[in-house]
PDB file of C-alpha atoms in Angstrom:
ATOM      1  CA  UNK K 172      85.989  93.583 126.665  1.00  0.00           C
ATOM      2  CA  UNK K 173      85.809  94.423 123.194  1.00  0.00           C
ATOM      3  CA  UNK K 174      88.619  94.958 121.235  1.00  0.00           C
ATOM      4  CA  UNK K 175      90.338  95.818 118.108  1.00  0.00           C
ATOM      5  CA  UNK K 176      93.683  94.457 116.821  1.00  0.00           C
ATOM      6  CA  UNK K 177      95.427  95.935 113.549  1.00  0.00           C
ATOM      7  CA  UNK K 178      98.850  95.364 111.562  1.00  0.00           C
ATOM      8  CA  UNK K 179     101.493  97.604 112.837  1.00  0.00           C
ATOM      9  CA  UNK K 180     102.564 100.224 110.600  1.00  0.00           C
ATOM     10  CA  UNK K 181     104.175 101.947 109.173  1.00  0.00           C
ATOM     11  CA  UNK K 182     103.826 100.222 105.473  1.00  0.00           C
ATOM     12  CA  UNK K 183     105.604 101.670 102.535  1.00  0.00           C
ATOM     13  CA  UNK K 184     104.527 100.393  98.991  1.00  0.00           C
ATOM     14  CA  UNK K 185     105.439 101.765  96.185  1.00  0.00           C
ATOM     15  CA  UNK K 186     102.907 103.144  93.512  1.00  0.00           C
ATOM     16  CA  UNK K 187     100.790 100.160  92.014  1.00  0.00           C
ATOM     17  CA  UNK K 188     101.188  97.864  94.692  1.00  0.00           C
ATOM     18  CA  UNK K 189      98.886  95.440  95.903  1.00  0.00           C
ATOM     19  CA  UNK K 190      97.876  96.622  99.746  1.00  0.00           C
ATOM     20  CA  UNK K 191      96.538  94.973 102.834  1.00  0.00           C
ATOM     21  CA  UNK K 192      96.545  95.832 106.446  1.00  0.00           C
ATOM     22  CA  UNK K 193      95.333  93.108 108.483  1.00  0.00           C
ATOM     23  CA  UNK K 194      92.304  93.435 111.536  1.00  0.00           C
ATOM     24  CA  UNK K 195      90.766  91.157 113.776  1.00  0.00           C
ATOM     25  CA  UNK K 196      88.306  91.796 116.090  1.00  0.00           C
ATOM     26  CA  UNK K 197      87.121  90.513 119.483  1.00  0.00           C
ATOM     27  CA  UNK K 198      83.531  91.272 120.668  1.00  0.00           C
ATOM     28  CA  UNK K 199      80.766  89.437 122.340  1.00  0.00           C
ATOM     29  CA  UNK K 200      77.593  89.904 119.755  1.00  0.00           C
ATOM     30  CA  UNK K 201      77.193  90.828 116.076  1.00  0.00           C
ATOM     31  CA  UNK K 202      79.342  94.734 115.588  1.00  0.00           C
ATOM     32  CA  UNK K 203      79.513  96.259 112.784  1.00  0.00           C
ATOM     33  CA  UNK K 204      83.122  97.036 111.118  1.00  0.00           C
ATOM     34  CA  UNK K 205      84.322 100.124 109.423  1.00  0.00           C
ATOM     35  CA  UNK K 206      87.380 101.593 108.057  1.00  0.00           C
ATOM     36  CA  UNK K 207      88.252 104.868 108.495  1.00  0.00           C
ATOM     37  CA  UNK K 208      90.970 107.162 107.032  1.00  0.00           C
ATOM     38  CA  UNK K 209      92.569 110.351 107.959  1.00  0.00           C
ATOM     39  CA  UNK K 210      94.843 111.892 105.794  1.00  0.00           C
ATOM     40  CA  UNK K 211      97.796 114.336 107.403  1.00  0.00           C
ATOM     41  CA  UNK K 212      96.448 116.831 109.139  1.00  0.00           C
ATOM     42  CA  UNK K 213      92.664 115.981 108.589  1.00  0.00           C
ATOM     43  CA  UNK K 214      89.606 113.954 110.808  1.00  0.00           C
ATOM     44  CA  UNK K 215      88.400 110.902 110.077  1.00  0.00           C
ATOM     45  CA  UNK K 216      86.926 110.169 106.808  1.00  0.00           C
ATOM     46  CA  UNK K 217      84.282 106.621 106.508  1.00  0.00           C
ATOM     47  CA  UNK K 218      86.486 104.676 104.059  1.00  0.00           C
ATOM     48  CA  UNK K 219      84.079 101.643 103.786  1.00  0.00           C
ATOM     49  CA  UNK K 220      81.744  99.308 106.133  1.00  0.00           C
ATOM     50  CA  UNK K 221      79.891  96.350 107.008  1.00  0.00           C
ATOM     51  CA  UNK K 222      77.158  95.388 109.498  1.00  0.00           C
ATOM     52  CA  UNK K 223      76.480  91.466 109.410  1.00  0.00           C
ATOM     53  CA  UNK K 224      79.060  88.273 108.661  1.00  0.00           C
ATOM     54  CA  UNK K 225      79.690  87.603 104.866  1.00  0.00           C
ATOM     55  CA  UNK K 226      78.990  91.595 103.876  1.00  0.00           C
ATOM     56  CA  UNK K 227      81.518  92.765 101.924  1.00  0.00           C
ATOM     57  CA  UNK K 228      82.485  96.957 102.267  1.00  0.00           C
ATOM     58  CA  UNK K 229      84.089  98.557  99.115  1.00  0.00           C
ATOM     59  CA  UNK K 230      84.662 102.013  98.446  1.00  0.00           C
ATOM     60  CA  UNK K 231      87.700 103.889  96.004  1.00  0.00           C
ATOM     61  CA  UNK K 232      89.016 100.616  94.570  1.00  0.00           C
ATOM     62  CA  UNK K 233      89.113  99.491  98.799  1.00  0.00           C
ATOM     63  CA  UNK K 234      87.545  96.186  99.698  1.00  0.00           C
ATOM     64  CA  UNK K 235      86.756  94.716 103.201  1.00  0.00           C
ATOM     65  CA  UNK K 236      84.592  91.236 104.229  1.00  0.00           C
ATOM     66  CA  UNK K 237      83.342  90.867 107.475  1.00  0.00           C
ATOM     67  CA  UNK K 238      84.386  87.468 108.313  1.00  0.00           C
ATOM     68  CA  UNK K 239      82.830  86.231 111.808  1.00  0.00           C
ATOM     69  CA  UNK K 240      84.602  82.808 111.422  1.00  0.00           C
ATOM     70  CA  UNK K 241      87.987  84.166 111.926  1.00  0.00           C
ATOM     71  CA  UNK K 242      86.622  87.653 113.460  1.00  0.00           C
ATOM     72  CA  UNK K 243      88.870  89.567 110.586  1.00  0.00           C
ATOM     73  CA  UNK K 244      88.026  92.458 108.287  1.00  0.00           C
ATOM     74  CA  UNK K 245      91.291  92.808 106.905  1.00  0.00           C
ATOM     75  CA  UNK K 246      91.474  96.330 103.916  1.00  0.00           C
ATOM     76  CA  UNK K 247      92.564  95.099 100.490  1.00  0.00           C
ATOM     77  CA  UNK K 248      93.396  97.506  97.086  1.00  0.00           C
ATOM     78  CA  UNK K 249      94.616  96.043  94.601  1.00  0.00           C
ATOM     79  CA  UNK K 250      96.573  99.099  93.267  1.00  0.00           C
ATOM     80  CA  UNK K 251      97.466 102.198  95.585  1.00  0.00           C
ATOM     81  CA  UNK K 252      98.221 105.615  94.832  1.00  0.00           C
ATOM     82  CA  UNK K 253     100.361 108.170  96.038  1.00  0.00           C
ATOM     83  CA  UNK K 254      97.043 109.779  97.061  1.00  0.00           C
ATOM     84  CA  UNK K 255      96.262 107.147  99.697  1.00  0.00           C
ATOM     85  CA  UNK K 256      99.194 107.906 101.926  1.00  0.00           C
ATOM     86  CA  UNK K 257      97.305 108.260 105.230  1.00  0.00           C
ATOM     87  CA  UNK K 258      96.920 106.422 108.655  1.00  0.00           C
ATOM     88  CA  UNK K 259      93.893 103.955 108.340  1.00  0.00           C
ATOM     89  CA  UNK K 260      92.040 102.931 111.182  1.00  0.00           C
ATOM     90  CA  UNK K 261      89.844  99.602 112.039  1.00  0.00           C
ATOM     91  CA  UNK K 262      86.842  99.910 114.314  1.00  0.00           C
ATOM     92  CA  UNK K 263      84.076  98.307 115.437  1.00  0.00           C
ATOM     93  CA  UNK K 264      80.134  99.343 116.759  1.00  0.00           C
ATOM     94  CA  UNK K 265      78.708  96.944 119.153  1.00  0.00           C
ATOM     95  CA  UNK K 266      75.101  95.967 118.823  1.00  0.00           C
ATOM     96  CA  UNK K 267      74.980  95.891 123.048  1.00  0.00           C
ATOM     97  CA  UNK K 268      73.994  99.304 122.871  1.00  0.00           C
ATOM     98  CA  UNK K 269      75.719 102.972 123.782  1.00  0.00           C
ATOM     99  CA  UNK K 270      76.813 102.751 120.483  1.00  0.00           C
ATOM    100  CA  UNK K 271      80.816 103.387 120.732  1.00  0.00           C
ATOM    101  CA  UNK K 272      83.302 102.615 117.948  1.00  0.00           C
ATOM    102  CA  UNK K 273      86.367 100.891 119.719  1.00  0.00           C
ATOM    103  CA  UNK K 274      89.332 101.444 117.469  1.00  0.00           C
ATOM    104  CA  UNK K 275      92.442  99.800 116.278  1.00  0.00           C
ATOM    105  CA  UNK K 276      95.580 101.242 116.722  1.00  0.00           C
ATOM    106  CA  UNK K 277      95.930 102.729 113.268  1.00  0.00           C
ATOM    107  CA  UNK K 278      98.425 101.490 110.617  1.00  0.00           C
ATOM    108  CA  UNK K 279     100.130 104.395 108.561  1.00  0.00           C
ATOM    109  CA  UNK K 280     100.573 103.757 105.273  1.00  0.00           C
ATOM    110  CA  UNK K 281     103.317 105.646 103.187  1.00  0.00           C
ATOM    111  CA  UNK K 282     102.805 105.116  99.268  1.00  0.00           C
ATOM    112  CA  UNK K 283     105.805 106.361  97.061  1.00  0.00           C
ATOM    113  CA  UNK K 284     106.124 106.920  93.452  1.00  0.00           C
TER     114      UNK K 284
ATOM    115  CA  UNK N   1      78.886 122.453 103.515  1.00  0.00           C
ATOM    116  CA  UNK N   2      79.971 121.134 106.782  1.00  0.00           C
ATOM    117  CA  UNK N   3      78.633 118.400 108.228  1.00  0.00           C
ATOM    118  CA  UNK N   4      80.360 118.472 111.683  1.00  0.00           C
ATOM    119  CA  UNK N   5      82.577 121.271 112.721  1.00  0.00           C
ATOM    120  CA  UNK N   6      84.690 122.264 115.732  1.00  0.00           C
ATOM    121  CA  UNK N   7      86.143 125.327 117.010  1.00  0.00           C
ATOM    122  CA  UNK N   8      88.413 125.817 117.516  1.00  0.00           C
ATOM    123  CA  UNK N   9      90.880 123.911 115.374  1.00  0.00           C
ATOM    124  CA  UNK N  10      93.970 124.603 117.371  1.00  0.00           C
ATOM    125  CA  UNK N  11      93.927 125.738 121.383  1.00  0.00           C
ATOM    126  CA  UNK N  12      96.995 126.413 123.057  1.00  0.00           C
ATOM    127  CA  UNK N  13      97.032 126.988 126.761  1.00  0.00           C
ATOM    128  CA  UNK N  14      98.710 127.275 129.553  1.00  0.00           C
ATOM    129  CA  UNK N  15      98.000 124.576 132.956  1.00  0.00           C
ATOM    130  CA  UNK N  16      95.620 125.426 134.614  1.00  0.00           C
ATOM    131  CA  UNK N  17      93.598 126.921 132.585  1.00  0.00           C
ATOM    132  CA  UNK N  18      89.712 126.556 131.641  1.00  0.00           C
ATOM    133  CA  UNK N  19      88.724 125.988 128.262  1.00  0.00           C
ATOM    134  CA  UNK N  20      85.984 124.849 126.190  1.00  0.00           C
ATOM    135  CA  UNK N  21      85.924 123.503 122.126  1.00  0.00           C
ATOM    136  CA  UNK N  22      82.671 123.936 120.167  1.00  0.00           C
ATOM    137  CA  UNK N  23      80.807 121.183 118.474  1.00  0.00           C
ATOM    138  CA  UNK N  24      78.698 121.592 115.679  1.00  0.00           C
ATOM    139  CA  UNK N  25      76.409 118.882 113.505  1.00  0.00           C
ATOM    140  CA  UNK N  26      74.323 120.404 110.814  1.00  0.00           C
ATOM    141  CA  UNK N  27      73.072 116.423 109.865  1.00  0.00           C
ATOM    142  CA  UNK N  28      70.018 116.382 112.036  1.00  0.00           C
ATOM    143  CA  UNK N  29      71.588 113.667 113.840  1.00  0.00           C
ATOM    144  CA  UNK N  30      70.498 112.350 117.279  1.00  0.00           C
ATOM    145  CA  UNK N  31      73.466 111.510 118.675  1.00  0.00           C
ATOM    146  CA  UNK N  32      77.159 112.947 119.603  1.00  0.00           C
ATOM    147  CA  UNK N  33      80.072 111.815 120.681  1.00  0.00           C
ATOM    148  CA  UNK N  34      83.572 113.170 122.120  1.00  0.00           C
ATOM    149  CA  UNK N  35      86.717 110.549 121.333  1.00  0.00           C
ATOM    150  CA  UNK N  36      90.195 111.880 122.317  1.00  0.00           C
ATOM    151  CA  UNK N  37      93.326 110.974 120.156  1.00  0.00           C
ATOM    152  CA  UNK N  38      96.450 110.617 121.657  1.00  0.00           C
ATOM    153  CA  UNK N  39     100.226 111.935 120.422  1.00  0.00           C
ATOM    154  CA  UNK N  40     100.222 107.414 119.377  1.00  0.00           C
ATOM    155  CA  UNK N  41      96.706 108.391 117.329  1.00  0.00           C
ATOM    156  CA  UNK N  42      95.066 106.070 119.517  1.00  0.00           C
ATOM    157  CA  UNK N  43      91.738 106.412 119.402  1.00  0.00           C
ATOM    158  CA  UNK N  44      89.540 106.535 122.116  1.00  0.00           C
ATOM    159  CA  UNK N  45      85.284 107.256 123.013  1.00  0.00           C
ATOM    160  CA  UNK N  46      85.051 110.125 125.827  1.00  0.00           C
ATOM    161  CA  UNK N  47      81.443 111.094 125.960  1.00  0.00           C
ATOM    162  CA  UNK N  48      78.495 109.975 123.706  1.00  0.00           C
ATOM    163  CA  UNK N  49      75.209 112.073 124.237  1.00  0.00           C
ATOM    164  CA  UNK N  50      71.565 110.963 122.832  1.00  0.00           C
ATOM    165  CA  UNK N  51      69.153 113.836 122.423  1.00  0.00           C
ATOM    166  CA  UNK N  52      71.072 116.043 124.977  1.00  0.00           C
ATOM    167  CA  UNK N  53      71.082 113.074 127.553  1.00  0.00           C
ATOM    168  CA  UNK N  54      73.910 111.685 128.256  1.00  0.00           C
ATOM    169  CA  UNK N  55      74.834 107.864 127.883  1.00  0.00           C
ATOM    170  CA  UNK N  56      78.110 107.178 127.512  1.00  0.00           C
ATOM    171  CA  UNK N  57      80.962 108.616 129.806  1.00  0.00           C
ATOM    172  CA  UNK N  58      84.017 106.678 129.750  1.00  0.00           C
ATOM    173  CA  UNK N  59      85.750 107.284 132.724  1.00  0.00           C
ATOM    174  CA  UNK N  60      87.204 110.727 131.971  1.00  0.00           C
ATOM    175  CA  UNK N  61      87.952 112.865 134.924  1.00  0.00           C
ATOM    176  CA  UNK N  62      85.852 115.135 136.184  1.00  0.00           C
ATOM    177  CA  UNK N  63      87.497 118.212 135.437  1.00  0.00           C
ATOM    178  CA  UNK N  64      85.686 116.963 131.857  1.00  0.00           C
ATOM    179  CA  UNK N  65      82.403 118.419 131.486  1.00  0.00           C
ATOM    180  CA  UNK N  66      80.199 117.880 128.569  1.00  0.00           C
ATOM    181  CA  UNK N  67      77.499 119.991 127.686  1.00  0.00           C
ATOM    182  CA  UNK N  68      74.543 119.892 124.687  1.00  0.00           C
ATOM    183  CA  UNK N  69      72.272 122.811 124.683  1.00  0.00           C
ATOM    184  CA  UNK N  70      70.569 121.107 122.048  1.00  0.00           C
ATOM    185  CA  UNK N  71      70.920 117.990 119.652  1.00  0.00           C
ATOM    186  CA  UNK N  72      72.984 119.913 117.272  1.00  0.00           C
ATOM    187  CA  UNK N  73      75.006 121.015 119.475  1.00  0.00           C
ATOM    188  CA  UNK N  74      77.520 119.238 122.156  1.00  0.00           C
ATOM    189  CA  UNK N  75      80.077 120.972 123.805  1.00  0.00           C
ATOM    190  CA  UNK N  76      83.706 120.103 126.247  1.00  0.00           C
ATOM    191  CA  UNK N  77      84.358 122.167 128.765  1.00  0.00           C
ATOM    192  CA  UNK N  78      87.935 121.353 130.378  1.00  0.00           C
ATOM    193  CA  UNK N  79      88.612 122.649 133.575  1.00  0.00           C
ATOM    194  CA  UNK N  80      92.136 122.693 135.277  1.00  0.00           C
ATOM    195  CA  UNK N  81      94.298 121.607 132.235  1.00  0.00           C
ATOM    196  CA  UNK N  82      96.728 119.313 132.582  1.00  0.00           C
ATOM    197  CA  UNK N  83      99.920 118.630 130.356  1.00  0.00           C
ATOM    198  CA  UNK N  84      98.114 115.170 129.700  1.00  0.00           C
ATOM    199  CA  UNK N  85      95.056 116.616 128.224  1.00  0.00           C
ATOM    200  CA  UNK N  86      97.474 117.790 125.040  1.00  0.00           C
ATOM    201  CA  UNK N  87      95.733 115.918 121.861  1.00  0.00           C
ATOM    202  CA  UNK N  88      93.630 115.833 119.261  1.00  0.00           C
ATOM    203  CA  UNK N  89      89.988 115.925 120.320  1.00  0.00           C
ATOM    204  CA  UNK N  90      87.456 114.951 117.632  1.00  0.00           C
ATOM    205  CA  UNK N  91      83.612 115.178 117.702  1.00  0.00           C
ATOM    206  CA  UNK N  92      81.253 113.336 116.093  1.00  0.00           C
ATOM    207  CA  UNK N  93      77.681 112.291 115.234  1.00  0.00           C
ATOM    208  CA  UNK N  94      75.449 109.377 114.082  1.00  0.00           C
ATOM    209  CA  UNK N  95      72.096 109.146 112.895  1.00  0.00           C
ATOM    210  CA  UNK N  96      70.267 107.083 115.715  1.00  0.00           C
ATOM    211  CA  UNK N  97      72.692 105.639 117.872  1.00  0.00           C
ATOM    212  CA  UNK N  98      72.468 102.478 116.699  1.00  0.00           C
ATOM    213  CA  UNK N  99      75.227  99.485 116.105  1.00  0.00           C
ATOM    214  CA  UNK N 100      74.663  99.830 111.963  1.00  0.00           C
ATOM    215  CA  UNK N 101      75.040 103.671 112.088  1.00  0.00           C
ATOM    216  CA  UNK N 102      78.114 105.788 110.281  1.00  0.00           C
ATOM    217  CA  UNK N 103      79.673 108.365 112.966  1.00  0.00           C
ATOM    218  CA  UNK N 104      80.897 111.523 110.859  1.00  0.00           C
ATOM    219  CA  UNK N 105      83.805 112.972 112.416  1.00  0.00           C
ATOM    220  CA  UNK N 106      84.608 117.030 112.828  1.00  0.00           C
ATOM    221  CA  UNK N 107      88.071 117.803 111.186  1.00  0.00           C
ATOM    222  CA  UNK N 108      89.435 117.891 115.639  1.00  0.00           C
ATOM    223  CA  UNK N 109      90.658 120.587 117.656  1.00  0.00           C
ATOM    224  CA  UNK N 110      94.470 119.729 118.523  1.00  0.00           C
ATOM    225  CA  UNK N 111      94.923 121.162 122.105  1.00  0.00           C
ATOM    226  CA  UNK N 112      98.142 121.810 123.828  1.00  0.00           C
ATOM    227  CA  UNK N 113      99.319 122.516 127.172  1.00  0.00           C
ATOM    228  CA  UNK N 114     102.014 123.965 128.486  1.00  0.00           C
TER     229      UNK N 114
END
């Protein structure tokens, strides 16, 4: 079945850093991929998405590329903030229908000053 | 404005016990969805409903009940609780249902049960 595979957290950066947390994917079809963060205490928030191969996802300085070749959409910032301290979560949206995002695991992220 | 909301946002209960958490989507969406997160934060699909029908149940047990009086509304009923049912359960809704579509999440109802 479909599935989602992410870094293990947690990963601790300090302020300015350069960030990425690693996910592949494995699903029969075309998904789509999305990011999605939730801060402590808080749902999940979109972060960024893409729906076909090549489409690249950015949103608040985040950037993700839907690459079909090696079935990755790893999250890259180039500089992260104390602000982005959160648990960020990798998911997919098969095109097969019923329409259910199958998650990742989560990575938690802890950014220090 | 909220988009999706849930109440309530934290339920604590004996086992046993019936209860239900409120979903709200004020998006004109056509679709809902029920994912449970567990104590890990793993993230998982319960119950997706299209239009008040339901399509998706993922085998939850039947003491599970999902109900949507209408498309705006979709609602968990939880009979019997169990110690294993403690977690965070988050609602959600999406546009048309469709592979492409964003699902906007309700801020979750954390239920515990002791």
């Amino acid at each position: 079945g479909d599935s989602v595979t992410q870094m293990e957290g947690p990963v601790t950066l300090s302020e300015e850093a350069f960030l990425t947390i690693n996910c592949t994917y494995t699903a029969t079809g075309y998904p789509s991929l999305f990011w999605y963060v939730q801060y402590p205490g808080e749902g999940l928030q979109l972060l960024l998405k893409a729906t076909k191969a090549d489409d690249k996802g950015s949103n608040k300085g985040f950037e993700a590329t839907y690459r079909k070749e090696t079935t990755s959409f790893h999250l890259e910032k180039g500089s992260v903030q104390v602000s982005d301290s959160a648990v960020y979560f990798c998911a997919l949206q098969h095109s097969g229908g019923y329409n259910k995002l199958i998650f990742g695991a989560g990575t938690r992220l802890a950014v220090h000053p | 404005d909220t988009a999706v909301s849930q109440t309530p946002k934290y339920l604590v209960t004996q086992m046993g016990n019936d209860k239900s958490i409120k979903c709200e989507q004020n998006l004109g969406h056509d679709t809902m969805y029920w994912y449970k997160q567990d104590s890990k934060k793993f993230l998982k699909i319960m119950f997706s409903y299209n239009n008040k029908e339901l399509i998706i149940n993922e085998t939850v047990p039947n003491r599970f009940s999902p109900k949507s009086p209408d498309k705006a509304h979709l609602n968990l009923h939880i009979n019997s609780l169990e110690l294993g049912d403690s977690a965070v359960y988050f609602c959600a809704s999406s546009q048309a249902g469709v592979s492409t579509d964003t699902q906007y999440f309700g801020p979750g109802t954390r239920l515990t049960v002791l």
